[in-house]
Amino acid sequence: MRIMVIGGGGREHAIIKKLRQSPKVTEIFALPGNGGIARDAVCVPIGAEDLPSAVDFAVRNAIDLAVVGPDAPLVLGAADALEAAGIPCFGPDKRAAIIEGSKVFSKNLMRKYGIPTAAYAVFSDIAAALAYLDDAPLPLVIKADGLALGKGVVIARTREEASAAVHAIMADRVFGDSGANVVIEEFLEGPEVSVLAFTDGRTLVPMVSSMDHKRARDGDEGPNTGGMGTIAPNPHYTPELAEVCMKRIFLPTVAAMNAEGRGFKGCLYFGLMLTDSGPRVIEYNCRFGDPEAQVVLPLLESDLVDIMLATRNGTLAEAEIKFASGAACCVIMASLGYPQRFEKGFEISLPAALPERCAIYAAGVKRDEGGRLLTDGGRVLGLTACADTPAEAVDRAYEALKRVRFENAFYRKDIGQKALAALKKEA
Ligand code: AMP
Ligand code: GLY
C-alpha cells in the first residue's frame, strides 16, 4: 500500500514509524514531513494546509490511504477533499472536526448531551464578557473559541488578569479570528489525563492513557507549550475510572456527534480532568495528541494500517487493537526560549545507535544541502523509551537524550516524575 501522511511534526513521525511496521506498506510520503522524518518517508514539499496540492498529489501517486495528523487541515476539510477525490482518508470530516475547531461548539455539545465539563458562558460581545467578569468566582479560565496552537487558554487568578485576557483575545485578536468568540469557564482542579481513542462512529476503542506536561519548565512552571513530554500509562487513570469515562463521556460523545449529524471517524482525543466530583472534559481534539502519540503509538502492538482502514471503513468492532503492558516516556528537546522567542539553525548531532526500545521523533528539524540536520522550530526532537516499568522508561528516555546534542537545547528534567510519585503513593 502507498500511504500519505499530512503534517511534519513529532506526532507525524510517530505515526509514520508505526505505519512502517506494517507488512502491507510499500511506500510512505510525508507532506511536508521534515528533515528527520526524511529517514523514514519520502518528504514532499506541500504544506499541511495546502489541500488542493495534497489531493492532486494523492491522485497522481495512486495513494491507497491518507492520514491527516494536525488539527488545522482537518478543520479546513482535508478528509472531505481527499475522500471526494476517491482517496480513503483516516481522520474526521470537516463537520466532525469542529469538535476541536470550535470550543463554543464542543461546550454547547457537552451541555446539550449532559457530558460532564466545566461550567461556562460564551460571549461574542466584549462588553458583555467584561461585565460577566465582575462577579464570577475566581480563578477563571478564558479560552479563544477557535484553534490557537494550544495557546488560546488563559488561567486568570485575578479580575485584572481575566480582563486583560478578554481584551487580548477579543479586541487585540492575538489569536486572530479564533478570538471572535470567547468561552469563560469554571476553574477545575485535579490530575489531567489524555485518552486517545479510535472510533468509526459506532465502536470506540480507547488507547493506553497518558499524561502530558504542558508547562515549559520543571515543576509545572512557566508558560503553556504544545507539550514538553509525556508518559503512558497515566497512573491516575484506574480501570474503574476508565469504565466511568467510557459510560459517561466517551460513548455519549460519539452518540452526541451522531445525533448532530456529525459522525466522527478517526482519532478522538479526550483531555480529562479527574476532579473530586468525577472526571470532566477539559477539551476534545480531533486527532492524535502531540506528544501523546509519541508514547501511545510505540506501545501499540497491532497493525496501525489495519486499524486506520477499519476506522475509516466502519469495521472497527472487528479490528485487533492491542497495547504492550509496559510503559513509555517521551522527553521533548526544545530550542531555548520556546514557546516564546528562540533561535534556530543549530546543527543536531544524533548517536549512531540508540538504546534498545528507544526512538527519536523529529519535529522542528530540517536538512541542509550537505545533509546536515539543523534545528528548525520550538520543539525539535522527542526522545521516547519503552520499558517494562514507568521508572525504567523515564530513566532510559533521559539516557537516550544524553546522546543527542545541539546548541541551545532545552528540556524539562522532571518528565514522568509526577506519575512516579503517584505510583509510589499508591504502593
Ligand atoms: P486546552 O488548550 O483546552 O488543553 O487547555 C490548556 C490547559 O489549560 C489544560 O491542559 C489545562 O491544564 C488548563 N485548563 C483548561 N481548562 C481548564 C479549566 N476549566 N480548569 C483548569 N484548568 C484548565
Ligand atoms: N499535547 C496536547 C495536544 O496535542 O493538544
CSV table of C-alpha atoms and ligand atoms in Angstrom, one decimal:
chain,number,residue,atom,x,y,z
A,1,MET,CA,0.0,0.0,0.0
A,2,ARG,CA,1.1,3.5,-0.7
A,3,ILE,CA,0.4,5.8,2.2
A,4,MET,CA,0.5,9.6,2.5
A,5,VAL,CA,0.7,11.4,5.9
A,6,ILE,CA,-0.1,15.0,6.1
A,7,GLY,CA,1.9,17.0,8.7
A,8,GLY,CA,5.5,17.5,9.7
A,9,GLY,CA,5.9,17.2,13.5
A,10,GLY,CA,6.9,14.6,16.1
A,11,ARG,CA,3.3,13.2,16.0
A,12,GLU,CA,3.5,12.5,12.3
A,13,HIS,CA,6.9,10.9,12.7
A,14,ALA,CA,5.5,8.6,15.4
A,15,ILE,CA,2.6,7.7,13.1
A,16,ILE,CA,5.0,7.1,10.2
A,17,LYS,CA,7.3,4.8,12.2
A,18,LYS,CA,4.4,2.7,13.4
A,19,LEU,CA,2.8,2.5,9.9
A,20,ARG,CA,6.2,1.3,8.5
A,21,GLN,CA,6.0,-1.7,10.8
A,22,SER,CA,3.0,-3.0,8.8
A,23,PRO,CA,3.9,-5.6,6.1
A,24,LYS,CA,1.2,-4.0,3.9
A,25,VAL,CA,3.1,-0.8,3.4
A,26,THR,CA,5.3,-0.3,0.4
A,27,GLU,CA,5.8,3.4,0.4
A,28,ILE,CA,5.1,6.4,2.7
A,29,PHE,CA,5.0,10.0,1.7
A,30,ALA,CA,5.0,12.9,4.2
A,31,LEU,CA,3.5,16.3,3.3
A,32,PRO,CA,5.7,18.2,4.1
A,33,GLY,CA,7.4,16.0,6.7
A,34,ASN,CA,10.7,17.3,8.0
A,35,GLY,CA,14.5,16.7,7.8
A,36,GLY,CA,14.3,13.9,10.4
A,37,ILE,CA,11.2,12.3,9.0
A,38,ALA,CA,13.1,12.0,5.7
A,39,ARG,CA,14.8,9.0,7.1
A,40,ASP,CA,11.5,7.1,7.3
A,41,ALA,CA,9.4,8.6,4.5
A,42,VAL,CA,9.6,10.4,1.2
A,43,CYS,CA,9.1,14.1,2.1
A,44,VAL,CA,7.1,16.1,-0.4
A,45,PRO,CA,7.2,19.9,-0.2
A,46,ILE,CA,3.5,20.5,0.1
A,47,GLY,CA,2.3,22.4,3.2
A,48,ALA,CA,-0.1,20.6,5.6
A,49,GLU,CA,-2.8,23.2,4.9
A,50,ASP,CA,-2.4,23.2,1.1
A,51,LEU,CA,-5.4,20.9,0.4
A,52,PRO,CA,-5.7,21.3,-3.4
A,53,SER,CA,-2.0,20.3,-3.8
A,54,ALA,CA,-2.4,17.4,-1.3
A,55,VAL,CA,-5.4,16.0,-3.2
A,56,ASP,CA,-3.6,16.4,-6.6
A,57,PHE,CA,-0.5,14.6,-5.2
A,58,ALA,CA,-2.6,11.8,-3.8
A,59,VAL,CA,-4.5,11.2,-7.1
A,60,ARG,CA,-1.3,11.3,-9.2
A,61,ASN,CA,0.6,9.0,-7.0
A,62,ALA,CA,-2.2,6.4,-6.5
A,63,ILE,CA,-2.3,6.8,-2.7
A,64,ASP,CA,-4.2,4.0,-1.0
A,65,LEU,CA,-4.6,5.6,2.4
A,66,ALA,CA,-4.2,9.2,3.5
A,67,VAL,CA,-3.6,10.0,7.2
A,68,VAL,CA,-4.1,13.6,8.4
A,69,GLY,CA,-2.0,14.4,11.5
A,70,PRO,CA,-2.7,18.0,12.6
A,71,ASP,CA,-5.9,19.8,13.5
A,72,ALA,CA,-5.7,22.7,11.0
A,73,PRO,CA,-6.1,20.7,7.8
A,74,LEU,CA,-8.9,18.5,9.4
A,75,VAL,CA,-10.8,21.6,10.4
A,76,LEU,CA,-10.3,23.0,6.9
A,77,GLY,CA,-11.8,19.9,5.4
A,78,ALA,CA,-8.8,17.7,4.3
A,79,ALA,CA,-10.7,14.4,4.8
A,80,ASP,CA,-13.7,15.7,2.8
A,81,ALA,CA,-11.4,16.8,-0.1
A,82,LEU,CA,-9.4,13.6,-0.2
A,83,GLU,CA,-12.5,11.3,0.0
A,84,ALA,CA,-14.3,13.4,-2.7
A,85,ALA,CA,-11.3,12.6,-4.9
A,86,GLY,CA,-11.5,8.9,-4.2
A,87,ILE,CA,-8.7,8.7,-1.7
A,88,PRO,CA,-9.5,6.8,1.5
A,89,CYS,CA,-8.7,9.0,4.5
A,90,PHE,CA,-8.1,8.4,8.2
A,91,GLY,CA,-9.4,11.5,10.0
A,92,PRO,CA,-12.8,13.1,10.7
A,93,ASP,CA,-14.5,15.2,8.0
A,94,LYS,CA,-14.9,19.0,8.5
A,95,ARG,CA,-18.4,18.7,10.1
A,96,ALA,CA,-16.9,16.4,12.8
A,97,ALA,CA,-13.6,18.2,13.2
A,98,ILE,CA,-15.5,21.2,14.6
A,99,ILE,CA,-15.4,19.3,17.9
A,100,GLU,CA,-11.8,20.7,18.2
A,101,GLY,CA,-12.2,23.7,15.8
A,102,SER,CA,-14.7,25.5,18.0
A,103,LYS,CA,-14.7,25.4,21.7
A,104,VAL,CA,-18.2,27.1,21.7
A,105,PHE,CA,-19.4,24.1,19.7
A,106,SER,CA,-17.9,21.5,22.0
A,107,LYS,CA,-19.0,23.2,25.2
A,108,ASN,CA,-22.6,23.5,23.8
A,109,LEU,CA,-22.5,19.8,22.7
A,110,MET,CA,-21.5,18.7,26.2
A,111,ARG,CA,-24.2,20.9,27.8
A,112,LYS,CA,-26.9,19.6,25.5
A,113,TYR,CA,-26.0,15.9,26.0
A,114,GLY,CA,-25.1,16.0,29.7
A,115,ILE,CA,-21.4,15.2,29.3
A,116,PRO,CA,-19.5,16.4,32.4
A,117,THR,CA,-17.4,19.5,31.8
A,118,ALA,CA,-16.6,22.8,33.5
A,119,ALA,CA,-19.5,25.3,33.8
A,120,TYR,CA,-19.1,28.1,31.3
A,121,ALA,CA,-20.5,31.1,29.5
A,122,VAL,CA,-20.0,32.2,25.8
A,123,PHE,CA,-19.6,35.8,24.6
A,124,SER,CA,-19.3,37.4,21.2
A,125,ASP,CA,-19.5,40.8,22.7
A,126,ILE,CA,-16.6,42.2,24.6
A,127,ALA,CA,-18.6,44.5,26.9
A,128,ALA,CA,-20.8,41.6,28.0
A,129,ALA,CA,-17.7,39.4,28.6
A,130,LEU,CA,-16.1,42.1,30.7
A,131,ALA,CA,-19.3,42.7,32.7
A,132,TYR,CA,-19.5,38.9,33.4
A,133,LEU,CA,-16.0,39.0,35.0
A,134,ASP,CA,-17.2,41.5,37.7
A,135,ASP,CA,-18.7,38.9,39.9
A,136,ALA,CA,-17.8,35.5,38.5
A,137,PRO,CA,-15.8,33.4,41.1
A,138,LEU,CA,-12.0,33.3,40.6
A,139,PRO,CA,-9.9,31.8,39.3
A,140,LEU,CA,-11.4,31.9,35.8
A,141,VAL,CA,-10.4,30.2,32.6
A,142,ILE,CA,-10.6,32.3,29.4
A,143,LYS,CA,-10.5,30.5,26.1
A,144,ALA,CA,-10.5,31.7,22.5
A,145,ASP,CA,-13.2,29.8,20.5
A,146,GLY,CA,-11.0,28.6,17.6
A,147,LEU,CA,-7.7,26.9,17.0
A,148,ALA,CA,-4.7,28.7,18.7
A,149,LEU,CA,-1.8,26.3,18.6
A,150,GLY,CA,-2.6,25.1,22.1
A,151,LYS,CA,-2.0,28.6,23.5
A,152,GLY,CA,-5.5,30.0,23.4
A,153,VAL,CA,-6.2,29.3,27.1
A,154,VAL,CA,-5.5,31.7,30.0
A,155,ILE,CA,-6.0,30.8,33.7
A,156,ALA,CA,-6.8,34.1,35.4
A,157,ARG,CA,-6.3,34.3,39.1
A,158,THR,CA,-7.3,38.0,39.4
A,159,ARG,CA,-10.0,40.1,37.7
A,160,GLU,CA,-7.3,42.2,36.1
A,161,GLU,CA,-5.7,39.1,34.5
A,162,ALA,CA,-9.1,38.0,33.3
A,163,SER,CA,-10.0,41.3,31.8
A,164,ALA,CA,-6.5,41.5,30.2
A,165,ALA,CA,-7.1,38.1,28.6
A,166,VAL,CA,-10.5,39.0,27.3
A,167,HIS,CA,-9.0,42.2,25.8
A,168,ALA,CA,-6.1,40.3,24.2
A,169,ILE,CA,-8.4,37.7,22.7
A,170,MET,CA,-11.4,39.8,21.6
A,171,ALA,CA,-10.0,43.2,21.0
A,172,ASP,CA,-6.3,42.7,20.1
A,173,ARG,CA,-7.2,39.4,18.4
A,174,VAL,CA,-3.9,37.8,19.4
A,175,PHE,CA,-5.2,34.5,18.1
A,176,GLY,CA,-6.8,36.2,15.0
A,177,ASP,CA,-10.4,35.3,14.2
A,178,SER,CA,-10.2,32.4,16.7
A,179,GLY,CA,-11.0,35.2,19.2
A,180,ALA,CA,-14.2,36.4,17.7
A,181,ASN,CA,-16.0,34.4,20.5
A,182,VAL,CA,-14.7,33.6,23.9
A,183,VAL,CA,-15.5,30.9,26.4
A,184,ILE,CA,-15.2,31.8,30.1
A,185,GLU,CA,-15.3,28.8,32.3
A,186,GLU,CA,-15.0,27.5,35.8
A,187,PHE,CA,-11.5,26.5,37.0
A,188,LEU,CA,-11.3,22.8,37.7
A,189,GLU,CA,-8.7,21.0,39.8
A,190,GLY,CA,-7.3,17.5,39.7
A,191,PRO,CA,-4.9,15.3,37.8
A,192,GLU,CA,-5.1,15.6,34.0
A,193,VAL,CA,-5.3,12.6,31.7
A,194,SER,CA,-5.1,12.3,28.0
A,195,VAL,CA,-7.1,9.5,26.4
A,196,LEU,CA,-6.9,9.0,22.7
A,197,ALA,CA,-9.5,6.7,21.1
A,198,PHE,CA,-10.1,5.1,17.7
A,199,THR,CA,-13.7,5.5,16.7
A,200,ASP,CA,-15.6,4.8,13.5
A,201,GLY,CA,-18.7,6.5,14.8
A,202,ARG,CA,-20.1,3.2,16.2
A,203,THR,CA,-17.4,1.5,18.1
A,204,LEU,CA,-14.9,3.4,20.3
A,205,VAL,CA,-11.7,1.8,21.4
A,206,PRO,CA,-9.6,3.8,23.9
A,207,MET,CA,-5.8,3.6,23.6
A,208,VAL,CA,-3.5,3.4,26.6
A,209,SER,CA,-3.9,6.6,28.7
A,210,SER,CA,-1.1,9.2,29.0
A,211,MET,CA,0.0,12.3,30.9
A,212,ASP,CA,1.2,15.4,29.1
A,213,HIS,CA,3.5,18.1,30.6
A,214,LYS,CA,2.2,21.3,29.1
A,215,ARG,CA,4.2,23.9,31.0
A,216,ALA,CA,7.6,24.9,29.8
A,217,ARG,CA,9.6,24.4,33.0
A,218,ASP,CA,10.2,21.9,35.7
A,219,GLY,CA,7.6,21.7,38.5
A,220,ASP,CA,4.8,22.8,36.0
A,221,GLU,CA,6.1,26.3,36.0
A,222,GLY,CA,6.3,28.7,33.1
A,223,PRO,CA,4.1,29.3,30.1
A,224,ASN,CA,1.9,26.7,28.4
A,225,THR,CA,3.5,24.9,25.4
A,226,GLY,CA,2.4,22.4,22.9
A,227,GLY,CA,3.7,19.8,25.3
A,228,MET,CA,7.2,19.2,26.8
A,229,GLY,CA,6.9,15.4,27.4
A,230,THR,CA,4.5,12.6,28.1
A,231,ILE,CA,4.3,9.3,30.0
A,232,ALA,CA,2.0,6.4,29.4
A,233,PRO,CA,0.0,4.8,31.0
A,234,ASN,CA,-1.3,7.6,33.3
A,235,PRO,CA,-1.3,6.1,36.9
A,236,HIS,CA,-4.3,8.3,37.9
A,237,TYR,CA,-6.4,6.6,35.2
A,238,THR,CA,-7.6,3.4,37.0
A,239,PRO,CA,-9.7,0.7,35.4
A,240,GLU,CA,-12.6,1.9,37.5
A,241,LEU,CA,-12.2,5.5,36.1
A,242,ALA,CA,-11.8,4.1,32.6
A,243,GLU,CA,-15.2,2.4,33.0
A,244,VAL,CA,-16.8,5.6,34.2
A,245,CYS,CA,-15.3,7.6,31.3
A,246,MET,CA,-16.5,5.1,28.8
A,247,LYS,CA,-20.0,5.2,30.1
A,248,ARG,CA,-20.4,8.9,30.9
A,249,ILE,CA,-18.0,10.6,28.4
A,250,PHE,CA,-16.7,8.6,25.5
A,251,LEU,CA,-19.8,6.7,24.2
A,252,PRO,CA,-22.1,9.7,24.9
A,253,THR,CA,-19.7,11.9,22.9
A,254,VAL,CA,-19.9,9.5,19.9
A,255,ALA,CA,-23.7,9.3,20.2
A,256,ALA,CA,-24.0,13.1,20.5
A,257,MET,CA,-22.0,13.7,17.4
A,258,ASN,CA,-24.1,11.2,15.5
A,259,ALA,CA,-27.3,12.9,16.8
A,260,GLU,CA,-26.0,16.2,15.5
A,261,GLY,CA,-25.3,14.6,12.1
A,262,ARG,CA,-21.6,15.0,12.6
A,263,GLY,CA,-20.5,11.3,13.0
A,264,PHE,CA,-16.8,11.2,14.0
A,265,LYS,CA,-14.4,8.8,12.4
A,266,GLY,CA,-10.7,8.9,13.3
A,267,CYS,CA,-8.8,9.5,16.5
A,268,LEU,CA,-10.8,11.4,19.1
A,269,TYR,CA,-8.7,12.9,21.9
A,270,PHE,CA,-10.3,13.4,25.3
A,271,GLY,CA,-8.4,15.8,27.6
A,272,LEU,CA,-9.8,15.0,31.0
A,273,MET,CA,-9.6,16.4,34.5
A,274,LEU,CA,-10.1,14.0,37.3
A,275,THR,CA,-11.9,16.2,39.8
A,276,ASP,CA,-13.2,15.2,43.3
A,277,SER,CA,-16.7,15.1,41.7
A,278,GLY,CA,-15.6,12.8,38.9
A,279,PRO,CA,-13.9,13.0,35.5
A,280,ARG,CA,-14.8,16.1,33.3
A,281,VAL,CA,-13.8,17.0,29.8
A,282,ILE,CA,-11.3,19.9,29.5
A,283,GLU,CA,-11.1,19.7,25.8
A,284,TYR,CA,-11.7,17.5,22.7
A,285,ASN,CA,-9.1,17.2,19.9
A,286,CYS,CA,-10.0,15.7,16.6
A,287,ARG,CA,-6.5,14.0,16.1
A,288,PHE,CA,-3.7,12.3,17.9
A,289,GLY,CA,-2.1,14.4,20.6
A,290,ASP,CA,1.5,15.7,20.2
A,291,PRO,CA,3.5,14.4,22.2
A,292,GLU,CA,0.9,11.9,23.3
A,293,ALA,CA,1.2,10.0,20.0
A,294,GLN,CA,5.0,9.6,20.8
A,295,VAL,CA,4.2,7.4,23.8
A,296,VAL,CA,0.9,5.8,22.8
A,297,LEU,CA,1.8,4.5,19.4
A,298,PRO,CA,5.2,2.9,20.4
A,299,LEU,CA,3.2,0.8,22.8
A,300,LEU,CA,0.7,-0.3,20.1
A,301,GLU,CA,1.4,-3.9,19.1
A,302,SER,CA,-1.3,-4.3,16.4
A,303,ASP,CA,-1.1,-3.2,12.8
A,304,LEU,CA,-1.9,0.5,12.6
A,305,VAL,CA,-2.8,0.3,8.9
A,306,ASP,CA,-5.5,-2.3,9.6
A,307,ILE,CA,-6.8,-0.2,12.5
A,308,MET,CA,-6.9,3.0,10.4
A,309,LEU,CA,-8.6,1.3,7.5
A,310,ALA,CA,-11.2,-0.3,9.9
A,311,THR,CA,-11.8,3.1,11.4
A,312,ARG,CA,-12.4,4.7,8.0
A,313,ASN,CA,-14.5,1.7,6.7
A,314,GLY,CA,-16.7,1.5,9.8
A,315,THR,CA,-15.5,-2.0,10.8
A,316,LEU,CA,-13.6,-1.1,13.9
A,317,ALA,CA,-15.5,-3.6,16.0
A,318,GLU,CA,-13.7,-6.4,14.2
A,319,ALA,CA,-10.2,-4.8,14.4
A,320,GLU,CA,-7.5,-6.2,16.7
A,321,ILE,CA,-6.1,-3.4,18.9
A,322,LYS,CA,-3.6,-4.5,21.4
A,323,PHE,CA,-1.2,-2.5,23.5
A,324,ALA,CA,2.0,-3.7,25.3
A,325,SER,CA,1.7,-4.0,29.0
A,326,GLY,CA,4.8,-1.8,29.8
A,327,ALA,CA,5.2,2.0,29.9
A,328,ALA,CA,6.7,4.7,27.6
A,329,CYS,CA,8.1,8.1,28.3
A,330,CYS,CA,8.8,10.9,25.8
A,331,VAL,CA,11.0,13.9,26.6
A,332,ILE,CA,10.9,16.8,24.2
A,333,MET,CA,14.2,18.6,23.4
A,334,ALA,CA,13.2,22.1,22.5
A,335,SER,CA,15.0,25.3,21.5
A,336,LEU,CA,16.0,27.6,24.4
A,337,GLY,CA,13.3,30.3,24.6
A,338,TYR,CA,10.4,28.2,23.4
A,339,PRO,CA,7.4,28.8,23.4
A,340,GLN,CA,8.4,32.5,23.0
A,341,ARG,CA,11.4,33.7,21.0
A,342,PHE,CA,14.2,31.2,20.1
A,343,GLU,CA,17.0,30.9,17.6
A,344,LYS,CA,17.2,28.1,15.1
A,345,GLY,CA,19.7,26.7,12.6
A,346,PHE,CA,22.0,24.8,15.0
A,347,GLU,CA,23.4,21.5,13.9
A,348,ILE,CA,22.0,18.4,15.6
A,349,SER,CA,24.3,15.5,16.4
A,350,LEU,CA,22.5,12.2,16.7
A,351,PRO,CA,24.0,9.0,18.0
A,352,ALA,CA,24.8,6.2,15.6
A,353,ALA,CA,22.8,3.8,17.8
A,354,LEU,CA,20.1,4.2,20.4
A,355,PRO,CA,19.5,2.1,23.5
A,356,GLU,CA,17.0,-0.7,22.9
A,357,ARG,CA,13.3,0.2,22.6
A,358,CYS,CA,14.2,3.9,22.2
A,359,ALA,CA,13.2,6.1,19.3
A,360,ILE,CA,13.8,9.7,18.2
A,361,TYR,CA,10.9,11.6,16.7
A,362,ALA,CA,11.8,14.7,14.7
A,363,ALA,CA,9.6,17.9,14.9
A,364,GLY,CA,11.5,21.2,14.2
A,365,VAL,CA,14.2,19.6,12.1
A,366,LYS,CA,15.5,20.4,8.7
A,367,ARG,CA,18.2,19.0,6.5
A,368,ASP,CA,20.6,21.4,4.7
A,369,GLU,CA,22.1,20.7,1.2
A,370,GLY,CA,25.0,18.9,2.7
A,371,GLY,CA,22.7,16.5,4.6
A,372,ARG,CA,23.3,18.0,8.0
A,373,LEU,CA,20.4,18.1,10.4
A,374,LEU,CA,19.6,21.6,11.8
A,375,THR,CA,17.2,22.8,14.4
A,376,ASP,CA,14.2,24.4,12.8
A,377,GLY,CA,11.5,25.0,15.4
A,378,GLY,CA,10.5,25.3,19.0
A,379,ARG,CA,10.0,21.7,19.7
A,380,VAL,CA,13.0,20.0,18.0
A,381,LEU,CA,13.0,16.3,18.9
A,382,GLY,CA,11.1,13.8,21.1
A,383,LEU,CA,13.1,11.0,22.8
A,384,THR,CA,10.9,8.1,23.6
A,385,ALA,CA,11.8,4.9,25.6
A,386,CYS,CA,9.6,1.9,26.1
A,387,ALA,CA,10.3,-0.3,29.1
A,388,ASP,CA,8.6,-2.8,31.4
A,389,THR,CA,8.1,-0.2,34.2
A,390,PRO,CA,7.4,3.6,34.1
A,391,ALA,CA,10.6,4.3,36.2
A,392,GLU,CA,12.7,2.4,33.7
A,393,ALA,CA,11.0,4.2,30.8
A,394,VAL,CA,11.8,7.6,32.3
A,395,ASP,CA,15.4,6.7,33.0
A,396,ARG,CA,16.0,5.4,29.6
A,397,ALA,CA,14.4,8.3,27.8
A,398,TYR,CA,16.8,10.6,29.6
A,399,GLU,CA,19.7,8.2,28.8
A,400,ALA,CA,18.8,8.4,25.1
A,401,LEU,CA,18.5,12.2,25.4
A,402,LYS,CA,22.1,12.5,26.7
A,403,ARG,CA,23.3,11.0,23.4
A,404,VAL,CA,21.8,13.8,21.3
A,405,ARG,CA,23.4,17.3,21.1
A,406,PHE,CA,22.6,20.7,19.7
A,407,GLU,CA,23.3,24.2,20.8
A,408,ASN,CA,20.7,26.0,22.9
A,409,ALA,CA,18.9,22.7,23.7
A,410,PHE,CA,16.3,23.0,26.4
A,411,TYR,CA,14.2,20.3,28.1
A,412,ARG,CA,12.4,19.5,31.3
A,413,LYS,CA,14.2,17.3,33.7
A,414,ASP,CA,11.1,16.1,35.5
A,415,ILE,CA,9.0,14.4,32.8
A,416,GLY,CA,7.3,11.4,34.4
A,417,GLN,CA,8.1,12.4,38.0
A,418,LYS,CA,4.5,13.2,38.9
A,419,ALA,CA,3.4,9.9,37.6
A,420,LEU,CA,6.2,8.1,39.5
A,421,ALA,CA,5.2,9.9,42.7
A,422,ALA,CA,1.6,8.9,42.3
A,423,LEU,CA,2.6,5.3,41.8
A,424,LYS,CA,4.7,5.4,45.0
A,425,LYS,CA,1.8,6.9,46.9
A,426,GLU,CA,-0.4,4.0,45.7
A,427,ALA,CA,2.1,1.4,46.8
B,1,AMP,P1,-6.6,23.3,26.4
B,1,AMP,O1,-5.8,24.1,25.4
B,1,AMP,O2,-8.0,23.4,26.4
B,1,AMP,O3,-6.0,21.9,26.5
B,1,AMP,O4,-6.1,24.0,27.8
B,1,AMP,C1,-4.7,24.0,28.2
B,1,AMP,C2,-4.6,23.7,29.6
B,1,AMP,O5,-5.2,24.7,30.4
B,1,AMP,C3,-5.2,22.4,30.0
B,1,AMP,O6,-4.3,21.3,29.8
B,1,AMP,C4,-5.4,22.6,31.5
B,1,AMP,O7,-4.2,22.4,32.2
B,1,AMP,C5,-5.8,24.0,31.6
B,1,AMP,N1,-7.2,24.2,31.6
B,1,AMP,C6,-8.1,24.3,30.6
B,1,AMP,N2,-9.3,24.5,31.0
B,1,AMP,C7,-9.3,24.4,32.4
B,1,AMP,C8,-10.2,24.5,33.4
B,1,AMP,N3,-11.5,24.7,33.2
B,1,AMP,N4,-9.8,24.5,34.7
B,1,AMP,C9,-8.5,24.3,35.0
B,1,AMP,N5,-7.5,24.2,34.1
B,1,AMP,C10,-7.9,24.3,32.8
B,2,GLY,N1,-0.4,17.6,23.7
B,2,GLY,C1,-1.7,18.3,23.6
B,2,GLY,C2,-2.3,18.3,22.3
B,2,GLY,O1,-1.8,17.6,21.4
B,2,GLY,O2,-3.2,19.0,22.1
